[in-house]
XYZ file of C-alpha atoms in Angstrom:
733
model
C 96.603 5.718 13.831
C 99.601 5.225 16.365
C 101.990 7.509 14.045
C 100.874 10.509 12.320
C 99.562 8.908 8.946
C 100.331 11.881 6.776
C 104.000 13.263 7.271
C 104.277 16.889 8.521
C 106.195 19.134 6.364
C 110.019 18.349 6.880
C 111.266 21.872 7.736
C 114.964 22.090 7.805
C 115.790 25.462 9.493
C 119.096 26.995 9.199
C 120.807 29.484 11.174
C 122.787 30.152 14.216
C 122.255 28.128 17.570
C 120.334 30.188 20.078
C 122.669 30.703 23.010
C 121.069 30.375 26.395
C 122.763 31.834 29.539
C 123.133 29.645 32.306
C 122.933 31.170 35.556
C 122.484 30.049 39.405
C 119.736 31.202 41.529
C 121.898 34.122 42.650
C 123.110 35.308 39.375
C 119.665 35.874 37.768
C 118.550 38.852 36.147
C 117.097 41.432 38.963
C 114.435 42.286 36.454
C 112.731 38.922 36.786
C 113.987 37.414 40.138
C 110.547 37.603 41.521
C 109.468 35.072 39.339
C 112.391 32.882 38.872
C 112.361 32.153 42.602
C 108.891 30.614 42.439
C 109.484 27.031 44.385
C 106.863 25.642 42.253
C 108.354 26.585 39.090
C 111.895 25.466 40.056
C 110.350 22.065 41.415
C 108.713 21.281 38.301
C 111.644 21.906 36.377
C 113.932 19.890 38.643
C 111.356 17.329 38.706
C 111.265 17.152 34.842
C 115.267 16.717 35.244
C 115.010 13.830 37.430
C 112.480 11.965 35.363
C 115.047 12.212 32.658
C 117.931 10.953 34.742
C 115.731 8.093 35.939
C 114.645 7.274 32.285
C 117.923 7.576 30.783
C 120.100 5.960 33.502
C 123.214 7.904 32.191
C 125.659 10.080 34.161
C 126.322 13.609 33.731
C 123.170 15.270 34.881
C 124.265 16.478 38.298
C 122.937 19.933 38.120
C 120.190 21.801 36.451
C 119.646 25.649 36.145
C 116.773 27.656 34.945
C 117.612 30.026 32.082
C 117.342 33.608 32.790
C 114.906 35.646 30.920
C 116.542 38.166 28.455
C 117.678 41.480 30.690
C 115.482 43.586 28.931
C 113.063 46.634 29.986
C 109.663 45.212 29.232
C 108.159 48.388 29.423
C 110.038 49.956 26.755
C 109.632 50.203 23.001
C 109.448 46.667 22.865
C 105.538 46.769 22.672
C 105.337 49.046 20.114
C 105.870 46.396 17.489
C 103.158 44.260 18.912
C 100.261 43.741 16.532
C 97.654 41.368 18.241
C 95.169 41.902 15.146
C 97.431 39.682 13.125
C 97.079 36.720 15.717
C 95.569 33.977 13.593
C 95.621 30.459 14.772
C 96.247 27.961 12.320
C 93.823 25.251 10.973
C 95.523 22.191 12.039
C 98.883 21.235 13.932
C 100.094 20.466 10.520
C 99.238 24.064 9.282
C 100.970 25.420 12.455
C 104.212 23.684 11.437
C 103.664 24.926 7.675
C 103.060 28.378 8.958
C 106.345 28.708 10.781
C 108.117 27.378 7.705
C 106.459 30.127 5.530
C 107.750 33.189 7.988
C 110.791 34.761 6.187
C 112.349 35.730 9.368
C 111.770 32.965 11.463
C 114.998 30.959 10.703
C 117.182 33.649 11.760
C 115.195 34.340 14.927
C 114.568 31.073 16.476
C 116.899 28.456 15.112
C 118.652 25.901 17.446
C 121.206 23.175 16.231
C 119.995 20.067 15.192
C 119.718 17.348 17.496
C 123.073 15.587 18.406
C 121.765 12.101 19.047
C 119.291 9.901 16.776
C 120.246 6.403 17.727
C 118.085 6.022 20.787
C 115.731 2.796 20.263
C 112.708 2.885 22.665
C 109.502 5.122 22.746
C 107.237 6.056 25.737
C 103.684 4.561 25.734
C 101.642 7.624 27.231
C 100.380 6.854 30.546
C 96.465 7.659 31.266
C 94.789 7.352 34.386
C 91.116 6.548 34.303
C 89.707 8.313 37.021
C 85.569 8.807 37.303
C 82.870 9.076 39.495
C 80.015 8.394 36.957
C 77.621 11.047 36.259
C 76.513 9.079 33.499
C 77.192 5.968 31.645
C 79.316 6.659 28.846
C 82.659 5.980 30.475
C 81.574 2.191 30.966
C 81.488 1.874 27.309
C 84.642 3.920 26.327
C 86.469 1.963 28.992
C 85.150 -1.430 27.260
C 85.655 -0.799 23.973
C 89.170 0.908 24.478
C 90.481 -2.168 26.121
C 88.598 -5.296 24.621
C 89.945 -4.423 21.092
C 93.447 -3.246 22.132
C 96.010 -5.749 20.714
C 98.116 -7.580 23.200
C 101.051 -7.405 20.971
C 101.363 -3.749 20.469
C 104.197 -2.477 18.215
C 106.999 -1.013 19.706
C 105.781 2.559 18.782
C 102.831 1.767 20.856
C 100.444 2.946 18.035
C 96.995 1.338 17.047
C 96.299 0.025 13.260
C 94.195 2.673 11.779
C 91.567 -0.097 10.572
C 91.308 -1.630 14.215
C 90.707 2.062 15.459
C 87.841 2.363 13.062
C 86.365 -0.854 14.138
C 86.777 0.147 17.912
C 84.505 3.084 17.140
C 82.052 1.036 14.954
C 81.174 -1.010 17.938
C 79.729 1.501 19.665
C 75.847 1.533 19.082
C 73.083 3.722 20.228
C 70.888 0.727 20.993
C 73.532 -0.528 23.554
C 73.928 2.712 25.060
C 70.025 2.917 25.751
C 69.954 -0.313 27.053
C 72.488 0.305 29.717
C 70.997 3.361 30.387
C 67.525 1.939 31.354
C 69.184 -0.846 33.083
C 70.576 1.801 35.445
C 67.496 4.064 35.942
C 66.319 2.137 38.573
C 69.287 2.212 40.766
C 69.531 5.821 40.896
C 65.998 6.234 42.419
C 67.475 4.759 45.791
C 68.920 7.005 48.194
C 71.519 4.524 48.966
C 74.236 4.408 46.452
C 75.479 1.020 47.465
C 73.749 -1.066 44.596
C 74.572 1.204 41.755
C 78.284 1.333 43.033
C 78.336 -2.706 43.062
C 76.604 -2.426 39.620
C 79.073 -0.246 38.221
C 82.339 -2.402 39.609
C 80.855 -5.773 38.369
C 80.168 -4.074 34.957
C 83.622 -2.480 34.750
C 85.303 -5.563 35.652
C 83.534 -7.824 33.311
C 84.617 -5.266 30.581
C 88.309 -5.347 31.431
C 88.938 -2.591 33.554
C 91.754 -3.621 36.207
C 92.193 -3.102 39.868
C 88.300 -1.736 40.249
C 87.971 -0.703 43.748
C 85.435 1.230 46.218
C 86.671 4.191 48.139
C 84.421 5.357 50.903
C 84.223 9.081 52.045
C 82.276 10.669 54.940
C 81.316 13.858 53.718
C 79.039 16.679 55.062
C 76.087 16.847 52.637
C 73.336 19.903 52.625
C 69.785 18.376 52.028
C 66.328 19.763 51.860
C 64.289 19.958 55.230
C 61.707 18.101 56.371
C 59.247 20.440 54.611
C 59.427 23.073 52.003
C 60.808 26.633 52.495
C 58.454 29.432 51.989
C 58.035 33.069 51.116
C 55.082 35.006 52.979
C 53.912 38.407 52.038
C 53.799 40.440 55.280
C 51.050 42.907 54.128
C 48.627 40.183 53.339
C 49.938 36.927 55.310
C 49.681 35.178 52.025
C 52.181 32.219 52.183
C 53.833 30.742 48.969
C 55.925 27.583 48.150
C 59.014 28.002 45.753
C 56.986 27.519 42.897
C 54.116 30.186 43.768
C 51.585 27.678 44.914
C 50.110 28.508 48.195
C 51.075 27.056 51.500
C 47.748 24.761 51.704
C 47.597 21.167 52.779
C 46.824 20.235 49.001
C 49.932 22.292 47.845
C 51.927 20.173 50.305
C 50.916 16.819 48.312
C 51.422 18.233 44.926
C 54.829 17.513 43.389
C 56.262 17.527 47.139
C 59.392 16.124 45.794
C 59.836 18.897 43.664
C 59.382 21.550 46.447
C 61.668 19.760 48.601
C 64.493 19.796 45.543
C 64.068 23.623 45.674
C 67.009 24.952 47.892
C 70.266 26.224 48.050
C 72.795 23.629 49.178
C 74.855 25.128 52.103
C 72.962 28.261 52.607
C 72.340 29.634 55.812
C 69.229 28.515 57.474
C 66.642 30.455 59.278
C 63.928 33.158 58.992
C 64.337 36.680 57.932
C 61.575 39.435 57.447
C 62.700 42.229 55.506
C 62.184 44.354 52.279
C 62.910 42.757 48.815
C 65.284 44.959 46.445
C 65.651 44.060 42.959
C 69.367 43.993 42.282
C 68.853 42.470 38.612
C 71.906 40.434 37.917
C 73.866 41.645 40.976
C 76.850 42.850 38.957
C 79.117 45.556 40.583
C 77.457 48.371 38.509
C 73.824 47.127 39.905
C 74.951 47.215 43.434
C 76.471 50.647 43.294
C 73.383 52.097 41.733
C 71.139 50.373 44.581
C 73.424 51.395 47.505
C 73.238 55.141 46.073
C 69.453 54.957 46.091
C 68.611 53.161 49.669
C 69.755 51.353 52.758
C 70.440 47.919 51.984
C 71.487 46.223 55.137
C 70.180 43.024 56.013
C 67.496 43.470 53.316
C 66.344 40.566 50.816
C 67.732 40.708 47.185
C 65.661 39.576 44.355
C 68.731 38.271 41.889
C 68.354 36.901 38.489
C 70.662 33.886 37.926
C 73.196 34.237 34.965
C 76.046 36.337 33.437
C 78.265 35.839 36.368
C 79.104 33.027 38.617
C 76.463 32.998 41.422
C 79.101 32.434 44.173
C 80.866 35.811 42.811
C 77.437 37.549 43.128
C 76.712 36.263 46.366
C 80.066 37.421 47.604
C 79.204 40.896 46.391
C 75.681 40.687 48.292
C 77.180 39.257 51.366
C 79.717 42.120 51.659
C 77.316 44.603 50.706
C 75.441 43.861 53.817
C 72.409 41.793 52.503
C 70.572 39.344 54.517
C 68.808 37.017 52.272
C 68.694 36.191 48.457
C 65.701 35.158 46.635
C 67.048 33.722 43.269
C 65.129 32.964 40.134
C 65.623 32.384 36.348
C 63.961 35.268 34.155
C 61.931 33.566 31.526
C 63.218 36.170 28.962
C 66.918 34.550 29.400
C 65.565 30.941 28.149
C 64.516 29.511 24.839
C 60.839 30.142 23.901
C 60.204 26.398 24.092
C 61.283 26.244 27.459
C 58.247 26.565 29.741
C 59.688 26.659 33.322
C 57.904 29.438 34.923
C 56.361 27.052 37.575
C 59.281 25.103 37.760
C 61.469 24.948 40.799
C 65.269 24.369 40.818
C 68.246 23.921 43.155
C 71.776 25.460 43.379
C 74.739 24.512 45.095
C 77.043 27.120 47.111
C 79.982 24.491 47.369
C 82.957 25.528 45.167
C 83.846 21.837 45.471
C 84.734 18.924 47.646
C 83.606 18.582 51.258
C 83.189 21.949 53.217
C 84.381 20.199 56.454
C 87.609 18.871 55.275
C 88.907 21.443 52.672
C 91.968 20.506 50.770
C 92.128 16.928 52.091
C 90.105 13.511 51.896
C 86.929 12.978 54.088
C 88.061 9.891 55.449
C 87.415 8.591 59.037
C 89.742 10.185 61.519
C 90.293 13.497 59.420
C 89.949 16.767 61.274
C 86.400 18.492 60.543
C 85.977 22.150 60.403
C 82.314 23.549 61.437
C 81.204 24.795 58.261
C 77.814 24.126 58.312
C 77.020 26.466 55.897
C 79.133 28.374 53.127
C 77.665 31.875 53.544
C 75.704 33.939 55.859
C 72.963 34.832 53.443
C 69.677 32.896 53.595
C 69.333 31.878 49.702
C 66.159 30.417 48.279
C 65.596 29.553 44.568
C 62.102 30.465 43.738
C 60.142 30.257 40.337
C 59.442 32.764 37.876
C 55.833 32.444 38.706
C 56.295 33.457 42.506
C 58.439 36.276 41.481
C 55.620 37.741 39.029
C 52.991 37.175 42.304
C 55.465 39.213 44.585
C 55.814 41.998 42.193
C 52.073 41.888 41.094
C 52.842 41.300 37.442
C 51.177 39.057 34.854
C 52.961 35.679 34.175
C 52.673 36.662 30.473
C 55.580 39.015 30.420
C 55.450 39.524 26.344
C 54.362 42.761 24.832
C 54.036 42.876 20.880
C 55.807 39.471 20.703
C 58.783 40.803 22.874
C 59.657 39.123 26.180
C 59.530 41.620 28.927
C 61.882 40.782 31.783
C 60.565 40.622 35.219
C 61.476 43.751 37.517
C 60.148 45.180 40.645
C 59.395 48.893 40.175
C 61.820 50.964 42.343
C 58.851 52.933 44.065
C 57.301 49.557 45.227
C 57.971 48.397 48.747
C 57.403 44.715 49.460
C 58.079 43.065 52.763
C 58.364 39.433 52.897
C 59.256 37.039 55.538
C 61.420 34.020 54.158
C 61.932 30.854 55.750
C 64.988 28.461 54.652
C 65.056 24.999 55.836
C 67.984 22.630 55.040
C 69.605 19.858 56.974
C 73.417 19.453 57.238
C 74.486 15.863 57.748
C 77.338 13.656 57.318
C 76.902 10.842 54.903
C 78.936 7.737 53.537
C 79.395 8.106 49.670
C 81.272 5.434 47.465
C 83.538 6.392 44.666
C 84.467 3.827 42.295
C 87.796 3.629 40.569
C 89.422 1.524 38.140
C 92.432 1.697 36.054
C 93.001 0.718 32.351
C 96.703 0.306 32.376
C 98.995 0.857 29.313
C 101.174 -1.940 28.085
C 104.707 -0.027 28.138
C 104.296 2.470 31.071
C 101.298 0.909 33.132
C 102.303 2.903 35.937
C 102.186 2.385 39.684
C 99.156 3.649 41.922
C 98.556 3.174 45.592
C 95.516 1.873 47.382
C 94.923 5.051 49.222
C 92.332 7.435 49.695
C 93.859 10.825 48.461
C 94.649 10.478 44.927
C 95.512 14.088 44.217
C 99.340 13.241 44.242
C 98.648 10.203 41.956
C 96.895 12.424 39.533
C 99.182 15.303 39.499
C 102.032 13.048 38.503
C 100.282 10.817 35.883
C 97.227 12.285 34.672
C 97.619 13.441 31.240
C 93.919 14.705 30.092
C 90.576 14.636 31.573
C 87.658 13.843 29.120
C 84.285 14.827 30.789
C 81.015 13.394 30.449
C 78.792 15.681 32.628
C 75.489 16.289 31.314
C 76.127 15.386 27.588
C 72.586 15.724 26.419
C 71.060 19.329 27.403
C 69.409 20.039 23.829
C 69.362 18.375 20.459
C 70.357 20.808 18.147
C 73.972 21.974 18.295
C 77.272 20.144 18.891
C 79.043 22.176 21.443
C 82.577 21.572 22.567
C 84.874 22.764 25.364
C 88.481 22.245 25.376
C 91.429 23.288 26.610
C 93.487 25.736 24.304
C 96.229 22.845 23.744
C 93.357 20.449 22.622
C 91.274 22.912 20.527
C 92.984 21.924 17.197
C 92.203 18.183 18.204
C 88.788 18.644 18.981
C 88.017 20.856 15.833
C 89.434 18.082 13.650
C 87.160 15.426 15.412
C 84.188 17.798 14.928
C 84.808 17.959 11.292
C 85.160 14.077 10.664
C 81.841 13.619 12.831
C 80.189 16.325 10.375
C 81.369 14.280 7.422
C 80.087 10.914 9.047
C 76.696 12.064 9.685
C 76.410 14.217 6.553
C 75.195 17.207 8.266
C 77.468 20.046 9.124
C 75.788 22.410 11.469
C 78.032 24.993 13.094
C 80.058 23.560 15.962
C 81.751 25.518 18.177
C 85.189 24.974 20.228
C 86.101 27.208 23.182
C 87.823 27.454 26.472
C 84.979 28.580 28.845
C 83.992 27.790 32.516
C 81.875 24.489 32.551
C 79.720 22.613 35.343
C 80.778 19.375 36.465
C 83.750 17.063 37.825
C 86.080 18.865 35.188
C 86.356 21.741 37.566
C 89.050 19.765 39.608
C 91.109 18.493 36.972
C 91.199 22.036 35.087
C 91.358 24.275 38.297
C 93.491 22.231 40.829
C 95.671 19.734 38.397
C 95.910 22.012 35.361
C 95.085 19.302 33.439
C 94.018 19.592 29.431
C 90.293 18.831 29.469
C 87.616 18.004 26.935
C 83.929 17.996 27.084
C 81.262 17.494 24.386
C 77.727 18.204 24.526
C 74.773 18.805 22.708
C 72.874 21.981 23.517
C 69.787 24.056 21.877
C 70.985 26.549 19.641
C 68.978 29.417 21.547
C 70.522 28.319 24.696
C 74.059 29.147 23.282
C 72.740 32.742 23.090
C 71.363 32.871 26.506
C 73.385 34.530 29.213
C 76.035 32.428 30.641
C 75.633 30.457 34.000
C 72.129 29.579 33.610
C 73.315 25.976 33.939
C 74.054 26.612 37.612
C 70.358 26.125 38.117
C 69.640 22.228 38.400
C 65.847 21.688 37.320
C 64.414 18.210 38.034
C 65.134 16.462 34.959
C 64.051 12.738 34.630
C 64.867 9.895 32.339
C 61.879 10.609 30.272
C 63.007 14.326 29.527
C 66.496 12.595 28.138
C 64.664 10.185 26.048
C 62.400 12.923 24.733
C 65.520 14.924 23.660
C 67.269 11.805 22.017
C 64.417 9.064 21.532
C 66.940 7.118 19.582
C 70.218 7.640 21.536
C 72.012 8.907 18.333
C 73.285 11.982 20.014
C 74.490 9.907 22.735
C 76.108 7.641 20.334
C 77.865 10.693 18.658
C 79.017 12.014 21.955
C 80.502 8.543 22.850
C 82.203 8.182 19.607
C 83.804 11.627 19.615
C 84.922 11.094 23.505
C 86.210 7.549 22.468
C 88.173 9.268 19.618
C 89.938 11.690 21.705
C 90.701 9.168 24.490
C 92.034 6.748 21.816
C 94.368 9.431 20.001
C 95.785 10.797 23.498
C 96.380 7.400 24.714
C 97.862 6.015 21.729
C 100.010 8.810 19.624
C 103.718 8.865 20.238
C 103.620 12.397 20.997
C 100.795 13.878 22.991
C 98.324 15.820 20.553
C 98.657 18.967 22.754
C 99.716 22.418 20.934
C 101.841 24.672 22.897
C 101.743 27.473 20.395
C 97.925 27.502 20.908
C 98.332 28.408 24.422
C 100.513 31.271 23.647
C 98.375 32.391 20.759
C 95.454 32.267 23.638
C 97.448 34.293 25.645
C 97.873 37.165 23.457
C 94.234 37.095 22.308
C 93.041 37.421 25.932
C 95.136 40.645 26.363
C 92.798 42.343 23.351
C 90.739 44.974 25.054
C 90.793 48.383 26.747
C 92.303 47.349 30.145
C 94.997 49.975 30.965
C 98.518 48.941 31.754
C 98.940 45.770 29.977
C 102.124 46.665 27.843
C 104.252 44.695 30.137
C 101.878 41.464 29.771
C 102.042 42.177 25.948
C 105.593 42.092 26.273
C 105.750 39.012 27.998
C 103.123 37.301 25.871
C 105.374 38.027 22.596
C 108.132 36.236 24.422
C 106.054 33.308 25.357
C 104.806 33.106 21.741
C 108.560 33.031 20.611
C 109.640 30.261 22.873
C 106.510 28.338 22.003
C 107.130 28.641 18.498
C 110.796 27.366 18.800
C 109.631 24.623 20.989
C 106.938 23.815 18.529
C 109.169 23.901 15.380
C 112.469 22.515 17.001
C 110.999 19.848 19.149
C 107.263 18.951 18.439
C 107.839 18.961 14.676
C 110.484 16.408 14.245
C 108.810 14.114 16.965
C 105.685 14.153 14.968
C 107.454 13.013 11.782
C 108.546 9.121 11.917
C 111.412 9.886 9.762
C 113.202 12.152 12.381
C 111.527 10.794 15.384
C 114.045 10.218 18.256
C 112.312 8.097 21.366
C 114.216 9.608 24.008
C 113.300 13.295 23.036
C 109.469 12.141 22.449
C 109.664 10.949 26.285
C 110.995 14.393 27.371
C 108.461 16.131 24.922
C 105.600 14.532 26.645
C 106.709 15.130 30.075
C 106.994 19.045 29.136
C 103.410 18.832 27.223
C 101.845 17.182 30.213
C 102.580 19.864 32.625
C 102.295 23.154 30.512
C 98.878 24.401 31.750
C 100.005 24.132 35.539
C 101.773 27.670 34.997
C 98.671 29.133 34.434
C 96.974 28.311 38.008
C 96.575 31.467 39.980
C 96.298 30.852 43.572
C 93.462 33.467 44.662
C 90.793 34.543 42.200
C 87.143 35.763 42.887
C 84.492 33.460 43.973
C 83.138 31.233 41.082
C 86.109 32.068 39.096
C 88.212 29.230 37.582
C 91.827 29.555 38.847
C 93.027 28.365 35.506
C 93.042 31.904 33.518
C 93.308 30.247 30.263
C 89.474 29.767 30.730
C 87.052 32.536 29.956
C 83.814 33.149 31.625
C 81.770 32.741 28.544
C 82.096 32.913 24.926
C 81.043 36.740 24.715
C 84.258 37.675 26.443
C 87.931 36.925 25.380
C 89.782 38.865 28.038
C 91.178 37.255 30.979
C 88.555 36.660 33.437
C 90.309 38.001 36.471
C 91.447 41.173 34.742
C 88.004 41.780 33.545
C 86.452 41.222 37.011
C 89.228 43.552 38.815
C 88.788 46.342 36.160
C 84.944 46.444 36.555
C 85.377 46.831 40.623
C 88.134 49.246 39.992
C 85.960 51.513 38.329
C 83.773 51.914 41.629
C 86.529 52.216 43.617
C 89.015 55.050 44.520
C 92.007 52.818 44.337
C 93.262 50.433 41.480
C 94.851 48.248 43.999
C 92.573 45.249 42.999
C 93.387 45.704 39.177
C 97.019 45.745 39.923
C 97.096 42.663 41.800
C 95.006 40.961 39.241
C 97.790 42.054 36.596
C 100.326 40.697 38.690
C 98.972 37.203 38.980
C 98.441 37.076 35.042
C 101.950 38.442 34.651
C 103.267 35.639 36.858
C 101.535 33.097 34.900
C 102.713 34.042 31.694
C 106.194 34.508 32.742
C 106.112 31.035 34.386
C 104.991 29.473 31.109
C 107.862 31.599 29.143
C 110.409 30.257 31.586
C 108.854 26.702 31.543
C 109.260 26.276 28.065
C 113.064 27.613 27.852
C 113.851 25.274 30.792
C 112.423 22.282 28.751
C 114.615 23.286 25.598
C 117.447 23.480 28.082
C 116.928 20.048 29.337
C 116.965 18.801 25.835
C 120.205 20.407 25.132
C 121.836 19.104 28.509
C 120.466 15.664 28.208
C 122.115 15.391 24.841
C 125.436 17.095 25.717
C 125.443 14.419 28.605
C 125.105 11.444 26.323
C 127.685 12.758 24.042
């Protein structure tokens, strides 16, 4: 498993060596100085060079300069030859190399000289930092099987024997997962997380994880109030709970816990009496239409969940002047088998982390900001049954077998009094952290509270296990563009193992859960496998932001024999083992460039400059893939020192696509789309929609600039990496 078992095509490209112009900061081409002056980009390149110096311990690396981008006019006829319709990703990394070889003009365009040194004798074992706050139990098993069976006398190449690799995966059994799951269920019912933390630590330690420790934080939590929130019709005085039941004493005892769980964490709290205005899904067009019809100041919006991030829609409503929001899920947006009309749910208005300590850890002594709520809006999730009562509509919203969406007639005036009761309090929570250290490069990590710098320096990839069983009919995979080839291959293998091959999807879209931090703040390639219902994949996106109470019985109903759990665990385990043990990180640089080009398809104006830059990025990625990645993946051509350098470049390439400021609820990592229905860059799509309703296109131009900066940074990053290879080899010779 360690090295590629099938040799890659041994491409021998002939042609002139590409010359890169070496320039100092004050000699850069004026057309690109705004990008090359970026401190983060220079720091990344210089840090890469510093790592090489430390690794090689050779003289001759005193100075490093970034290449200047070609001094050409990006707005000229260069874009005329771009044909985005011809962009087709290959079927595998090996296919990528073969495709490059077959391009007739490739050798003359992108050829560099052959490596000058081929006698280095060591190879880097990739470092993986296992960091997880357990939302489910699979991480325990993966850590166990990956460590227990790892040979202590690993070969110098750091690879695992293929037979041992299969033996590790075969030990993952559904019955073991079910047993562990049922053992943990009683602990989750306790409000105190001390016992479950101790259990996880003890189990991790017994299974071989090293240096398992508790890290305590004091965080600001938004919790349900002592009594359920309510909505009262002003005309009749009828009071309803969120599930549509009357506010009588009998209702308080009926499913009281579910009623308390129906709230919006970090919402403003209080009471508001105002008219209800149906804003549908709350996009820019909906609000523009409504604002032209009536006064919306301090009114209550009736808002459907889905299609856009909730935080984004709430920001639009808040800016428009609304005072409150009644949030619901339309039954027509759910699978027919999902009868959730009477069910309540909760949502979180927290984009991530502790609101009182944004950007730094919530430890004793940290400065606390007064952020008891994250919006001025009173936000209350309610059931579809309550919406039907408020608008005097029948719960049976079907006609001739067709579902009729809930809708408040424009002429109907409804005034309600909404009462939101939440409690904000500080609570100590415990994170359990353990390490499974590599044999050749175990890494050095502090006993510290802030793991951000450790993760930025050492983490290679993140495999998410957030809510893996959401249905039982379709395997759904989300992966960074650089990992999609690897995930697709694992899906195919799983298909043959199970003797059934339902269509499986791999995409780069926004997801819920802990992966958000790794994708958006660290720029780390990430993977998540999950089972969904086929119908849910066709529903409006972002419905998963609604957290319906789902007990252990529901999970076992969807997967009674835990076979789906076993599949998810094995797929995740395969990805982890391959990333951890392959000599070269299984990331595809060219796939990122292709994703960028595909994301520029559409009818947005003024993208010609982006298209030109994207073409250059693809050129650099093709050169990098062919001249560096192809030989590194071929054992006959592999040079250990180049593998070490190559992995450093691959590890950080997605960091170039982190935008600093994005709309609320949108990913900072612009490689990820809002959903599968949209392929354009999300921030461009949002800015273009808003631009339609504004007199100025300033917002759209700002979004264009952010995308332009990211693409240019990535292109310069690849070129800088190629120069590091040249400068290191020149120094050694």
